[in-house]
Amino acid sequence: MTSSELWTRATADCYDAEEAENSSATALGPALAFLAELAGDGRALEFAIGTGRVGIPLRGRGVPVVGIELSEHMAAVLRRKADEDTLPVTIGDMATTVVPGGFTLVYLVYNTISNLLTQDEQVDCFRNAARHLEPGGRFVIELLVPPLRFLPPGRTVVPFDVSERHLGFDTVDLVEQMLVSHHFTRDGDDGRYRRADSRHRYAWPAELDLMARIAGLELERRVADWDGAPFTQDSAKHISVWRKPT
């Protein structure tokens, strides 16, 4: 078992509803096009596939997708939408679980590598990606840039969403390189909010590049979003692509 927090049945059952906006065809279109191009005629492996928010529509584009997922509850929601023959899923952690065959693409989206709470496990995740990749294959990660620029001296709290139905802020431990995301979500109209917290280990792009080198992968491309905008010092996140040498 890795240090990743295990998503519960309650979280899994409401996940798709809460991510409906990010799961729309408009929102997902650029990511699916990006990933499908890298997969080419080969197979894709999604680490932490969850409820299939990305894997199922990518499979719909003709890319054979296989998933690894730690939470049986999240995988159960996926299974309501796609059977095992359509999209095989193995229950296990993304740092050590091995599935059969080779892949032209391994991908890990939506900041999920930060669910691994130690540097060693994040390195193992890169090694596991390299283990599954065919020569010339790519490993793709989508990850937020740590929001430390928004911290005034002496402060450890950064708000990231203040909207009608959701309040979100991060508390940051600068010594341990840890971040806790706090979510207050209003489900109904009675004024009451549901609280959820999640822990993450943040990492800079340069640290990920070193992890990739340890795993035998080479940085091929880094952009600011799925549309391919240039990555700059002002980018809030990055899409990074590492390649396994031939």
Short mmCIF file of C-alpha atoms in Angstrom, two decimals:
data_model
loop_
_atom_site.label_atom_id
_atom_site.label_comp_id
_atom_site.label_asym_id
_atom_site.label_seq_id
_atom_site.Cartn_x
_atom_site.Cartn_y
_atom_site.Cartn_z
CA MET A 1 0.00 0.00 0.00
CA THR A 2 1.32 3.42 -0.92
CA SER A 3 0.87 6.61 1.05
CA SER A 4 -1.96 7.69 -1.25
CA GLU A 5 -5.20 8.32 0.61
CA LEU A 6 -7.86 5.81 -0.37
CA TRP A 7 -10.96 7.36 -1.91
CA THR A 8 -14.15 6.24 -0.18
CA ARG A 9 -17.47 5.06 -1.59
CA ALA A 10 -19.09 8.40 -0.71
CA THR A 11 -16.40 10.33 -2.57
CA ALA A 12 -16.59 8.00 -5.57
CA ASP A 13 -20.36 8.24 -5.80
CA CYS A 14 -20.33 12.05 -6.03
CA TYR A 15 -17.12 12.43 -8.06
CA ASP A 16 -18.66 12.48 -11.54
CA ALA A 17 -21.31 15.03 -10.54
CA GLU A 18 -18.72 17.34 -9.02
CA GLU A 19 -16.45 17.02 -12.06
CA ALA A 20 -19.22 17.39 -14.65
CA GLU A 21 -17.83 20.67 -16.00
CA ASN A 22 -14.31 19.24 -16.35
CA SER A 23 -15.73 16.12 -17.99
CA SER A 24 -17.61 17.88 -20.81
CA ALA A 25 -16.61 17.33 -24.41
CA THR A 26 -15.45 20.95 -24.61
CA ALA A 27 -13.24 20.69 -21.54
CA LEU A 28 -11.79 17.27 -22.39
CA GLY A 29 -11.40 17.74 -26.13
CA PRO A 30 -7.86 19.18 -26.14
CA ALA A 31 -6.60 16.59 -23.63
CA LEU A 32 -8.05 13.70 -25.61
CA ALA A 33 -6.56 14.99 -28.86
CA PHE A 34 -3.16 15.45 -27.18
CA LEU A 35 -3.14 11.95 -25.69
CA ALA A 36 -4.54 10.21 -28.78
CA GLU A 37 -1.81 11.72 -30.95
CA LEU A 38 0.90 10.43 -28.61
CA ALA A 39 -0.68 6.98 -28.36
CA GLY A 40 -0.75 6.64 -32.13
CA ASP A 41 -1.59 3.08 -33.12
CA GLY A 42 -0.48 1.67 -29.76
CA ARG A 43 -2.06 1.09 -26.38
CA ALA A 44 -2.39 3.59 -23.52
CA LEU A 45 -2.11 2.95 -19.79
CA GLU A 46 -3.74 5.39 -17.38
CA PHE A 47 -2.37 5.54 -13.86
CA ALA A 48 -5.11 6.35 -11.30
CA ILE A 49 -7.87 6.01 -13.88
CA GLY A 50 -10.58 6.80 -11.33
CA THR A 51 -14.11 6.73 -12.70
CA GLY A 52 -12.89 6.84 -16.29
CA ARG A 53 -13.31 10.59 -16.84
CA VAL A 54 -10.46 10.56 -19.39
CA GLY A 55 -9.95 6.87 -20.14
CA ILE A 56 -13.47 6.12 -21.38
CA PRO A 57 -13.68 8.95 -23.95
CA LEU A 58 -10.09 8.24 -25.04
CA ARG A 59 -11.16 4.64 -25.63
CA GLY A 60 -14.05 6.08 -27.63
CA ARG A 61 -11.50 7.69 -29.94
CA GLY A 62 -10.14 4.28 -30.84
CA VAL A 63 -7.21 4.13 -28.40
CA PRO A 64 -7.06 0.83 -26.47
CA VAL A 65 -6.90 1.96 -22.82
CA VAL A 66 -5.92 -0.04 -19.74
CA GLY A 67 -6.20 1.39 -16.23
CA ILE A 68 -4.66 1.06 -12.78
CA GLU A 69 -6.72 2.37 -9.85
CA LEU A 70 -6.11 2.19 -6.10
CA SER A 71 -9.74 2.76 -5.00
CA GLU A 72 -12.11 -0.13 -5.63
CA HIS A 73 -14.98 2.34 -5.16
CA MET A 74 -13.76 4.60 -7.96
CA ALA A 75 -13.23 1.59 -10.22
CA ALA A 76 -16.75 0.37 -9.45
CA VAL A 77 -18.17 3.63 -10.77
CA LEU A 78 -16.09 3.23 -13.94
CA ARG A 79 -17.35 -0.32 -14.32
CA ARG A 80 -20.95 0.93 -14.53
CA LYS A 81 -19.92 2.73 -17.73
CA ALA A 82 -17.49 0.30 -19.39
CA ASP A 83 -17.05 -3.44 -18.97
CA GLU A 84 -13.76 -5.27 -18.45
CA ASP A 85 -13.39 -6.24 -22.09
CA THR A 86 -13.81 -2.63 -23.19
CA LEU A 87 -11.52 -1.10 -20.58
CA PRO A 88 -9.53 -3.45 -18.31
CA VAL A 89 -8.73 -2.06 -14.86
CA THR A 90 -6.33 -3.52 -12.28
CA ILE A 91 -6.79 -2.57 -8.63
CA GLY A 92 -3.45 -1.41 -7.26
CA ASP A 93 -1.17 1.56 -6.75
CA MET A 94 0.42 3.45 -9.61
CA ALA A 95 3.93 3.25 -8.16
CA THR A 96 4.32 -0.54 -8.19
CA THR A 97 1.40 -2.31 -9.91
CA VAL A 98 2.36 -4.03 -13.17
CA VAL A 99 -0.06 -4.98 -15.95
CA PRO A 100 0.73 -7.19 -18.97
CA GLY A 101 2.00 -5.91 -22.27
CA GLY A 102 3.74 -2.81 -23.57
CA PHE A 103 2.33 0.65 -24.17
CA THR A 104 3.15 3.60 -26.41
CA LEU A 105 1.64 5.95 -23.83
CA VAL A 106 1.39 6.04 -20.05
CA TYR A 107 -0.41 9.07 -18.65
CA LEU A 108 -1.24 10.53 -15.24
CA VAL A 109 -3.52 13.56 -15.27
CA TYR A 110 -5.26 16.02 -12.98
CA ASN A 111 -2.42 16.48 -10.45
CA THR A 112 -2.66 12.86 -9.35
CA ILE A 113 1.05 12.18 -8.95
CA SER A 114 0.84 14.50 -5.94
CA ASN A 115 -1.34 11.85 -4.24
CA LEU A 116 1.90 9.96 -3.65
CA LEU A 117 3.09 11.61 -0.46
CA THR A 118 6.80 10.75 -0.55
CA GLN A 119 9.52 11.53 -3.04
CA ASP A 120 10.55 7.87 -3.18
CA GLU A 121 7.06 6.81 -4.26
CA GLN A 122 6.94 9.51 -6.91
CA VAL A 123 10.27 8.24 -8.26
CA ASP A 124 8.84 4.71 -8.23
CA CYS A 125 5.88 6.00 -10.25
CA PHE A 126 8.26 7.20 -12.97
CA ARG A 127 10.07 3.87 -12.86
CA ASN A 128 6.75 2.04 -13.18
CA ALA A 129 5.82 4.15 -16.20
CA ALA A 130 9.16 3.39 -17.83
CA ARG A 131 8.68 -0.30 -17.06
CA HIS A 132 5.45 -0.34 -19.07
CA LEU A 133 6.59 1.80 -22.00
CA GLU A 134 7.79 0.41 -25.27
CA PRO A 135 10.98 2.02 -26.68
CA GLY A 136 10.00 5.43 -28.02
CA GLY A 137 6.88 5.53 -25.82
CA ARG A 138 5.89 8.57 -23.77
CA PHE A 139 4.94 9.29 -20.16
CA VAL A 140 2.63 12.30 -19.71
CA ILE A 141 1.85 14.14 -16.48
CA GLU A 142 -0.55 17.03 -15.89
CA LEU A 143 0.35 18.91 -12.70
CA LEU A 144 -0.16 22.28 -11.06
CA VAL A 145 2.85 24.47 -10.46
CA PRO A 146 3.16 24.84 -6.65
CA PRO A 147 1.34 28.10 -5.79
CA LEU A 148 4.09 29.45 -3.55
CA ARG A 149 4.32 32.77 -5.38
CA PHE A 150 0.93 33.64 -3.87
CA LEU A 151 2.17 33.22 -0.30
CA PRO A 152 3.05 36.50 1.45
CA PRO A 153 5.88 36.21 3.99
CA GLY A 154 4.68 34.36 7.08
CA ARG A 155 1.50 33.01 5.46
CA THR A 156 0.76 29.37 4.66
CA VAL A 157 -2.74 29.56 3.12
CA VAL A 158 -3.64 30.05 -0.56
CA PRO A 159 -7.28 30.28 -1.77
CA PHE A 160 -7.84 28.68 -5.17
CA ASP A 161 -11.62 28.85 -5.63
CA VAL A 162 -14.29 31.12 -4.17
CA SER A 163 -17.57 30.53 -5.95
CA GLU A 164 -21.26 30.24 -5.15
CA ARG A 165 -21.18 26.53 -4.35
CA HIS A 166 -17.54 25.89 -3.53
CA LEU A 167 -14.83 27.34 -1.33
CA GLY A 168 -11.35 25.94 -1.75
CA PHE A 169 -8.00 26.79 -0.21
CA ASP A 170 -4.63 25.12 0.26
CA THR A 171 -2.50 25.07 3.40
CA VAL A 172 1.18 24.60 2.67
CA ASP A 173 4.02 23.07 4.69
CA LEU A 174 7.12 24.58 3.07
CA VAL A 175 9.55 22.35 4.97
CA GLU A 176 7.96 18.99 4.20
CA GLN A 177 6.82 20.04 0.69
CA MET A 178 3.26 19.09 1.58
CA LEU A 179 -0.03 20.74 0.68
CA VAL A 180 -3.52 20.08 2.04
CA SER A 181 -6.47 21.07 -0.16
CA HIS A 182 -9.61 22.02 1.79
CA HIS A 183 -12.95 21.94 0.01
CA PHE A 184 -16.29 23.25 1.26
CA THR A 185 -19.04 22.28 -1.19
CA ARG A 186 -22.69 23.34 -0.95
CA ASP A 187 -24.82 20.43 -2.15
CA GLY A 188 -28.28 21.95 -1.69
CA ASP A 189 -29.93 25.28 -1.07
CA ASP A 190 -30.16 25.07 2.73
CA GLY A 191 -26.84 26.87 3.22
CA ARG A 192 -24.99 23.87 4.58
CA TYR A 193 -21.58 22.86 3.20
CA ARG A 194 -19.88 19.48 2.97
CA ARG A 195 -16.19 19.47 3.87
CA ALA A 196 -13.46 17.36 2.30
CA ASP A 197 -9.67 17.54 2.68
CA SER A 198 -6.90 15.86 0.70
CA ARG A 199 -3.12 15.74 1.20
CA HIS A 200 -0.60 16.17 -1.60
CA ARG A 201 3.16 16.27 -2.04
CA TYR A 202 3.95 19.07 -4.45
CA ALA A 203 6.90 18.92 -6.83
CA TRP A 204 8.48 21.40 -9.22
CA PRO A 205 8.93 20.60 -12.92
CA ALA A 206 12.71 20.38 -12.46
CA GLU A 207 12.26 17.79 -9.71
CA LEU A 208 10.05 15.71 -12.00
CA ASP A 209 12.69 15.92 -14.72
CA LEU A 210 15.23 14.44 -12.31
CA MET A 211 12.79 11.66 -11.42
CA ALA A 212 12.41 10.97 -15.12
CA ARG A 213 16.20 10.78 -15.58
CA ILE A 214 16.42 8.29 -12.70
CA ALA A 215 13.83 6.17 -14.52
CA GLY A 216 15.70 6.41 -17.83
CA LEU A 217 13.29 8.85 -19.50
CA GLU A 218 14.09 12.07 -21.37
CA LEU A 219 12.09 15.29 -21.37
CA GLU A 220 10.59 15.78 -24.81
CA ARG A 221 8.10 18.61 -24.32
CA ARG A 222 6.55 20.85 -21.67
CA VAL A 223 3.57 23.11 -22.32
CA ALA A 224 1.19 25.15 -20.18
CA ASP A 225 -2.03 23.41 -21.20
CA TRP A 226 -3.51 20.72 -23.44
CA ASP A 227 -3.79 23.23 -26.31
CA GLY A 228 0.02 23.52 -26.32
CA ALA A 229 0.45 27.07 -25.02
CA PRO A 230 4.08 27.86 -24.14
CA PHE A 231 5.12 27.11 -20.57
CA THR A 232 6.32 30.30 -18.87
CA GLN A 233 7.13 31.57 -15.39
CA ASP A 234 3.48 32.64 -15.09
CA SER A 235 1.97 29.25 -16.00
CA ALA A 236 -0.31 27.80 -13.33
CA LYS A 237 0.21 24.21 -14.47
CA HIS A 238 2.17 22.17 -16.96
CA ILE A 239 1.74 19.20 -19.27
CA SER A 240 5.06 17.39 -19.45
CA VAL A 241 6.05 14.61 -21.84
CA TRP A 242 9.02 12.32 -21.25
CA ARG A 243 10.18 9.78 -23.83
CA LYS A 244 11.72 6.36 -23.37
CA PRO A 245 14.77 6.16 -25.65
CA THR A 246 14.73 3.66 -28.49
#
